PDB file of C-alpha atoms in Angstrom:
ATOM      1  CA  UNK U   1      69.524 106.860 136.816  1.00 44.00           C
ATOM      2  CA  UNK U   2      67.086 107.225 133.665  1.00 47.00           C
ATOM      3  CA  UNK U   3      66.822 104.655 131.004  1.00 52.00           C
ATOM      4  CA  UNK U   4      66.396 107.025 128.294  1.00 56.00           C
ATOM      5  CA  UNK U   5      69.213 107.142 125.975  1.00 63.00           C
ATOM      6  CA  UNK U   6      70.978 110.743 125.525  1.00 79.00           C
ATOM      7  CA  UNK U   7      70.487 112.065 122.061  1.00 88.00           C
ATOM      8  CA  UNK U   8      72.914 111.654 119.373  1.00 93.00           C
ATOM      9  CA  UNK U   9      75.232 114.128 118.392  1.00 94.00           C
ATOM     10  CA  UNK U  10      74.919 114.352 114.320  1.00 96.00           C
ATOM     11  CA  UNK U  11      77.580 116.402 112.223  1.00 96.00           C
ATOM     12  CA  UNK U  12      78.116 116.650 108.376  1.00 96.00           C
ATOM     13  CA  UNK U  13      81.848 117.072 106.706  1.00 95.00           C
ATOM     14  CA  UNK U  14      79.799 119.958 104.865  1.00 94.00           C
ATOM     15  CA  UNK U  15      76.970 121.886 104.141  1.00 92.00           C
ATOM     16  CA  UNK U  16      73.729 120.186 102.318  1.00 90.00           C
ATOM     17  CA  UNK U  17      75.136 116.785 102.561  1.00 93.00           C
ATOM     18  CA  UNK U  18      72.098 115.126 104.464  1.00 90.00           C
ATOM     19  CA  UNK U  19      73.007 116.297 108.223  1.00 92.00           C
ATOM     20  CA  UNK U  20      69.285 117.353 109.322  1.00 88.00           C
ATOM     21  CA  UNK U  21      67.342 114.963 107.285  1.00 85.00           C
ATOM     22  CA  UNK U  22      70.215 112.638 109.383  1.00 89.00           C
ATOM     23  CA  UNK U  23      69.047 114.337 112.643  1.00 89.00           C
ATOM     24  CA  UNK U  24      65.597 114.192 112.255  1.00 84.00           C
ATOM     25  CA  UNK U  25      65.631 110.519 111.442  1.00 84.00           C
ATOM     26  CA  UNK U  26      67.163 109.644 114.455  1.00 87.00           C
ATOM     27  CA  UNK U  27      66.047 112.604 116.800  1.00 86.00           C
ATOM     28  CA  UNK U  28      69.664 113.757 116.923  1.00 91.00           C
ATOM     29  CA  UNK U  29      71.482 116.959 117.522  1.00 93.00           C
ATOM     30  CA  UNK U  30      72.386 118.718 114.933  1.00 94.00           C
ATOM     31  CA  UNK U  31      75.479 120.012 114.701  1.00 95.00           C
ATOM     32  CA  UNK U  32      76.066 121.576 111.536  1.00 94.00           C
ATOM     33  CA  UNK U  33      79.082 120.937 109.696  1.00 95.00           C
ATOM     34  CA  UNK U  34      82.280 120.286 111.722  1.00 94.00           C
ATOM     35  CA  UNK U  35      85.662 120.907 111.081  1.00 90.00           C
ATOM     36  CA  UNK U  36      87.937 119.345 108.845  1.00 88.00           C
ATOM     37  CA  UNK U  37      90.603 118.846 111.896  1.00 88.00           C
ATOM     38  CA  UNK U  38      87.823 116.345 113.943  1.00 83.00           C
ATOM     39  CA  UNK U  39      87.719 118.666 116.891  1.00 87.00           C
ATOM     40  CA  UNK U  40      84.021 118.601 117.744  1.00 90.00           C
ATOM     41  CA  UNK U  41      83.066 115.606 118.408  1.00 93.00           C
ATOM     42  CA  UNK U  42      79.853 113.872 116.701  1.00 95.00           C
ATOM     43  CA  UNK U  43      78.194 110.576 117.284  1.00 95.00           C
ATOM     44  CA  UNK U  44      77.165 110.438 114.053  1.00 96.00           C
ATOM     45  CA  UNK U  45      79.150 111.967 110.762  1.00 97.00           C
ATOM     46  CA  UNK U  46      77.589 112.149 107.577  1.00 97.00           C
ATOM     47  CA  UNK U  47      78.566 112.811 104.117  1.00 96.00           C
ATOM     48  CA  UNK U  48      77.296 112.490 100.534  1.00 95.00           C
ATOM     49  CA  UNK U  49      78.000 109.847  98.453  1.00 95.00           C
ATOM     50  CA  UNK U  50      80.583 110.448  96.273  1.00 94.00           C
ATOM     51  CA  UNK U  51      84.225 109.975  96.293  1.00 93.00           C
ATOM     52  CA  UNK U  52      85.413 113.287  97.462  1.00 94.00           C
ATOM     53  CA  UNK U  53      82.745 113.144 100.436  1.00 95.00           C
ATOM     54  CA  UNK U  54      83.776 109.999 101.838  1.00 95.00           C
ATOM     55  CA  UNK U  55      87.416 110.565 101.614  1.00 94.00           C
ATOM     56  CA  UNK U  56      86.362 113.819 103.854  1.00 94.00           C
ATOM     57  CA  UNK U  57      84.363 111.610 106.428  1.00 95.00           C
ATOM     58  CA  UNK U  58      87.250 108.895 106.416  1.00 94.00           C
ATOM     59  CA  UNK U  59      89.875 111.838 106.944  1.00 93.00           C
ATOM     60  CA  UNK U  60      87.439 113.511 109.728  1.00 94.00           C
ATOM     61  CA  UNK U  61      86.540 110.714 111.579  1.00 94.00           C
ATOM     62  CA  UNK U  62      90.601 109.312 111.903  1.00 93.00           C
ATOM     63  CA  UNK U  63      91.147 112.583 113.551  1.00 93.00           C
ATOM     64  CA  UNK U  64      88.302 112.269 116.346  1.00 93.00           C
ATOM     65  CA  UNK U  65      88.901 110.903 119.665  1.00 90.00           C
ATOM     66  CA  UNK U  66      86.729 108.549 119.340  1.00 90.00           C
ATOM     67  CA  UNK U  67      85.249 106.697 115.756  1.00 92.00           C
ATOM     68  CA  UNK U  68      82.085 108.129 114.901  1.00 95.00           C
ATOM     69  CA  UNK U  69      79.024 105.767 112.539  1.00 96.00           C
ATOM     70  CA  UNK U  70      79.647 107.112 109.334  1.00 97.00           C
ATOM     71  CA  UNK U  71      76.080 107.850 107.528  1.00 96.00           C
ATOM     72  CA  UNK U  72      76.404 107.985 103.796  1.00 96.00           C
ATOM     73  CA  UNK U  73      73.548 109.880 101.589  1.00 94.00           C
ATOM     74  CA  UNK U  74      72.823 108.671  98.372  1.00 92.00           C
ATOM     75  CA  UNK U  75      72.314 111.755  95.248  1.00 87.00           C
ATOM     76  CA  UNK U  76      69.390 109.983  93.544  1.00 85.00           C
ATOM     77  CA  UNK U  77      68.165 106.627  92.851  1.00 83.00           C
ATOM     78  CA  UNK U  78      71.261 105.602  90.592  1.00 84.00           C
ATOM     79  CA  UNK U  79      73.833 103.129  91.102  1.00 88.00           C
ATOM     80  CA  UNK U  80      76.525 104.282  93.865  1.00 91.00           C
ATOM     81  CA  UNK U  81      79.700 104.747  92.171  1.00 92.00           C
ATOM     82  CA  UNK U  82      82.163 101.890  92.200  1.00 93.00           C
ATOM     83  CA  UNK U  83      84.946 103.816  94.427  1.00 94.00           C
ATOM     84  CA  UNK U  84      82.074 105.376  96.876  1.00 94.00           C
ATOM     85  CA  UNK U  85      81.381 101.691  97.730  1.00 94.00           C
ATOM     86  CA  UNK U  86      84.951 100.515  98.004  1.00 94.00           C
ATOM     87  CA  UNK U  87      85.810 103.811 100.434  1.00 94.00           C
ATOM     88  CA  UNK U  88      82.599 103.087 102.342  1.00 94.00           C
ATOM     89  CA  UNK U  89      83.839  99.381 103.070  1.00 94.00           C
ATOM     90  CA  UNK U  90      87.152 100.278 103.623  1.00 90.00           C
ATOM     91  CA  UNK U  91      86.028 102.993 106.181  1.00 90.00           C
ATOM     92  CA  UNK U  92      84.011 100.032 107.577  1.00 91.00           C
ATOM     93  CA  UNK U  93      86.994  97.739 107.975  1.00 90.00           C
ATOM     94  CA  UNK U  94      89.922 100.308 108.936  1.00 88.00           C
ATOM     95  CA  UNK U  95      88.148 102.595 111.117  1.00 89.00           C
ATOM     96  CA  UNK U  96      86.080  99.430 113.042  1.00 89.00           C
ATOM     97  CA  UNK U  97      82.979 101.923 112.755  1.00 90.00           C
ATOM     98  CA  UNK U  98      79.574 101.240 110.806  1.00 94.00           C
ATOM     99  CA  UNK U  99      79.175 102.546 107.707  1.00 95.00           C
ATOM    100  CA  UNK U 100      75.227 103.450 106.900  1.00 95.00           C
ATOM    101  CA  UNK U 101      73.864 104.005 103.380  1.00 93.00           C
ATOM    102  CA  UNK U 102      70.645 106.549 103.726  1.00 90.00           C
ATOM    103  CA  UNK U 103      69.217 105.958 100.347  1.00 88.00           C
ATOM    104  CA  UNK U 104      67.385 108.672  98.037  1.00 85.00           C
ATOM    105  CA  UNK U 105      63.730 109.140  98.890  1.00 79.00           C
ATOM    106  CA  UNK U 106      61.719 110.979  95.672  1.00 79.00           C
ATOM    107  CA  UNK U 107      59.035 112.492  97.975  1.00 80.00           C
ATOM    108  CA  UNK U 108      61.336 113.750 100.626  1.00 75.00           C
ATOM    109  CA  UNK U 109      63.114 115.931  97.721  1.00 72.00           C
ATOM    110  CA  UNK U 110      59.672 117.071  96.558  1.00 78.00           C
ATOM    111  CA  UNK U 111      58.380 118.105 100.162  1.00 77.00           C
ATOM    112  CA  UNK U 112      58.581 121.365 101.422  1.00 77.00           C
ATOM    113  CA  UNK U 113      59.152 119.633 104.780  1.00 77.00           C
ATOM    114  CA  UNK U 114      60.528 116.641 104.748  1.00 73.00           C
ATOM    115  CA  UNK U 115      60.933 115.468 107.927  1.00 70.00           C
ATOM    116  CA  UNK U 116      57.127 115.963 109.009  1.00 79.00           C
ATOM    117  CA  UNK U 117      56.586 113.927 105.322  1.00 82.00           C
ATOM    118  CA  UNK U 118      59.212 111.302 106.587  1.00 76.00           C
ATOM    119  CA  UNK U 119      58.290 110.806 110.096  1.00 75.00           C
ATOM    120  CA  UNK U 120      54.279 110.577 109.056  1.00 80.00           C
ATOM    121  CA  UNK U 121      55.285 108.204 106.444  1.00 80.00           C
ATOM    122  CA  UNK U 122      57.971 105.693 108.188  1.00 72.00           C
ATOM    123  CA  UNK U 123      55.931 104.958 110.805  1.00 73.00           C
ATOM    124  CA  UNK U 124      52.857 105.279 109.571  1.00 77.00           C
ATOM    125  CA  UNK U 125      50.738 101.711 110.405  1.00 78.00           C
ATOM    126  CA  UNK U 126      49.836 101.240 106.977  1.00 76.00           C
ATOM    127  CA  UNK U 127      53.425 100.303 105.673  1.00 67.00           C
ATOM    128  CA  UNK U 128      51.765  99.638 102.521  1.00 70.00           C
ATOM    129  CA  UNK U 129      50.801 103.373 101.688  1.00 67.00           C
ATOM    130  CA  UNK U 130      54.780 104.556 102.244  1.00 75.00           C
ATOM    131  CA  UNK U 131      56.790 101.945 100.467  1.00 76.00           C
ATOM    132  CA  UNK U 132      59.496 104.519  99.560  1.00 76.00           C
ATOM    133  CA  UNK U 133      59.809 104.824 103.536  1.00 78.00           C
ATOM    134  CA  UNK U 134      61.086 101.422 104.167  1.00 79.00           C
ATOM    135  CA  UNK U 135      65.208 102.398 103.075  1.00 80.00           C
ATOM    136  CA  UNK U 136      64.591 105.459 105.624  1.00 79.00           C
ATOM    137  CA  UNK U 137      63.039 103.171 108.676  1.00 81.00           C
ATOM    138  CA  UNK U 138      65.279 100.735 107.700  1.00 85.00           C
ATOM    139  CA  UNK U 139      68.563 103.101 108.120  1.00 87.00           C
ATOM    140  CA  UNK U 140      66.839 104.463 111.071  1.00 84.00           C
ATOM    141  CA  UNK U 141      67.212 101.297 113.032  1.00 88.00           C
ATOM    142  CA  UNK U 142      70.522 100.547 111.811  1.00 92.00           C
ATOM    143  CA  UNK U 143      71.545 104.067 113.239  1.00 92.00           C
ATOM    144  CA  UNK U 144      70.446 104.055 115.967  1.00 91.00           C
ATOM    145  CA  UNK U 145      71.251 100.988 117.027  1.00 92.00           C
ATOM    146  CA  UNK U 146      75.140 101.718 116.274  1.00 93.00           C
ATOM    147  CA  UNK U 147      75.349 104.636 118.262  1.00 91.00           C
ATOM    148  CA  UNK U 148      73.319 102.620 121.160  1.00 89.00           C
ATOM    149  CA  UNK U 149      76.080  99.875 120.555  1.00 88.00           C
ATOM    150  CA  UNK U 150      78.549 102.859 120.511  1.00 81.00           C
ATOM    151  CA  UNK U 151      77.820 104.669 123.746  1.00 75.00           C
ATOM    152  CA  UNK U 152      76.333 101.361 125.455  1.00 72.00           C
ATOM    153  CA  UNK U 153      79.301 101.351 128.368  1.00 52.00           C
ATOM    154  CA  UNK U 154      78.792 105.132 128.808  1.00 53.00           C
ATOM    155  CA  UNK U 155      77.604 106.743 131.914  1.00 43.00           C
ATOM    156  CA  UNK U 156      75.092 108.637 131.046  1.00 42.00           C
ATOM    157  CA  UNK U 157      75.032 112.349 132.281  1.00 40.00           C
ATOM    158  CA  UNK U 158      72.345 115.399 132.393  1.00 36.00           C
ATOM    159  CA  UNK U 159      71.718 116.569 129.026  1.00 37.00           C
ATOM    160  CA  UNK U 160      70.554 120.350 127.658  1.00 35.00           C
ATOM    161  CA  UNK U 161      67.051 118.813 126.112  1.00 33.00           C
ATOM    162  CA  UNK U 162      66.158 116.895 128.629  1.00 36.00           C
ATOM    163  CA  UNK U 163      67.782 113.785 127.860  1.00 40.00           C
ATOM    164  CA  UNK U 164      70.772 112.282 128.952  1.00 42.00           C
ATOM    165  CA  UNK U 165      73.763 113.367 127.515  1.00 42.00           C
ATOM    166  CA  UNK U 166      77.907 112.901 127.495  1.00 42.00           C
ATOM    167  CA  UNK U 167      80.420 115.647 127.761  1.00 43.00           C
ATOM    168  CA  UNK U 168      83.154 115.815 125.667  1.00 40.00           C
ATOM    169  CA  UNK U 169      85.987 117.546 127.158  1.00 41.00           C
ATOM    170  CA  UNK U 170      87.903 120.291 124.385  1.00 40.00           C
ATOM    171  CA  UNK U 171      90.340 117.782 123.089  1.00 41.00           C
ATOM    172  CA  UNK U 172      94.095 119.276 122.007  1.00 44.00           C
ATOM    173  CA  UNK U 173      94.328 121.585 118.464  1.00 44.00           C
ATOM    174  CA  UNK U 174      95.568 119.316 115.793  1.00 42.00           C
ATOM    175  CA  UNK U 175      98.188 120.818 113.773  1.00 45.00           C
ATOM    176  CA  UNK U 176      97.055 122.115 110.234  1.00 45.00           C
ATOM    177  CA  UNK U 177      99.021 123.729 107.469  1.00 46.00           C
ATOM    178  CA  UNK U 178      95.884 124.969 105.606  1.00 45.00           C
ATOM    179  CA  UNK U 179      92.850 124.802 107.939  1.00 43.00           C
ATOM    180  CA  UNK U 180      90.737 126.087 104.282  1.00 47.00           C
ATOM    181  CA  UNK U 181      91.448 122.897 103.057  1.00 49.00           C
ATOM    182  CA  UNK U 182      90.341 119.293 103.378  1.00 46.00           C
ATOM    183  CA  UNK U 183      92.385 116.485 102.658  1.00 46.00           C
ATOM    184  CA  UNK U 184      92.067 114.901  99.561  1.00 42.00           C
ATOM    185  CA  UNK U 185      93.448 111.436  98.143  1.00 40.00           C
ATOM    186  CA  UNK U 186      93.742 111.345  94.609  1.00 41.00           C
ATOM    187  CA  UNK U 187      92.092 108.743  92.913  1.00 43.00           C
ATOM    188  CA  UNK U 188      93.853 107.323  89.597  1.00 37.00           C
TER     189      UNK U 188
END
């Protein structure tokens, strides 16, 4: 049996919310965005932060077999709103999954290809030269080593990359009025 971990699966609860900078971070899978009913199965789900994101990756998550790390993008270098955080620890606490801020990195919005610019940069030996890489090494670790913590009683099995990998069997349709829509919790 190898000792190489199989590669994380990594899916976003939509489209531009941070799921291949995600991927490429942690040398994930990526997925694309899955479905609002939770029936693909991701080790990692990630969603931007603000309110009506999170409520999606809290909704998303509840419905998947098993709890996947929630990975939370930050929109710039602002303050995270007030309910963002309170969702994000309440995810945390009712869902008994980590919850992972990825915060906003200038130059990787600037780069025509961020992920070389990150990679080069986070683990570069002259930490000096790449402060704004520290938040993205930083969330690096702390993802991986959920989903290690995650999968760590797993067998591991053949992957397609190379890897090792786990098979998820096609789990039973969830019933859905309105498979256009996600669920949303109004906030007063």
């Amino acid at each position: 049996m190898s000792t190489q971990t199989r590669r994380p699966i990594v899916g976003g609860i939509a489209g531009g919310v941070g799921v291949t900078t995600t991927a490429h971070l942690i040398d994930g899978i990526d997925v694309g965005v899955v479905d609002a009913q939770g029936t693909r199965q991701v080790d990692v789900l990630v969603a931007r932060a603000t309110a009506v994101s999170v409520n999606w990756a809290i909704a998303t998550a509840k419905l998947m077999r098993s709890r996947p790390i929630i990975v939370v993008v930050a929109n710039s270098t602002g303050h995270w709103p007030a309910v963002v955080e309170r969702r994000m620890k309440m995810a945390a606490t009712n869902l008994s999954t980590p919850v992972i801020r990825l915060e906003w990195c200038s130059p990787l919005a600037a780069s025509d290809n961020p992920w070389e610019l990150l990679a080069d940069a986070a683990f570069h030996p002259d930490r000096k030269a790449h402060r704004w890489a520290n938040q993205a090494l930083e969330a690096h670790i702390a993802i991986v080593t959920a989903v290690q913590k995650l999968h760590g009683d797993e067998p591991p099995a053949a992957g397609p990359f190379g890897g090792e990998s786990t098979t998820y069997p096609d789990p039973e349709p969830v019933p859905v009025d309105d498979f256009d829509r996600r669920p949303v919790k109004r906030v007063s």
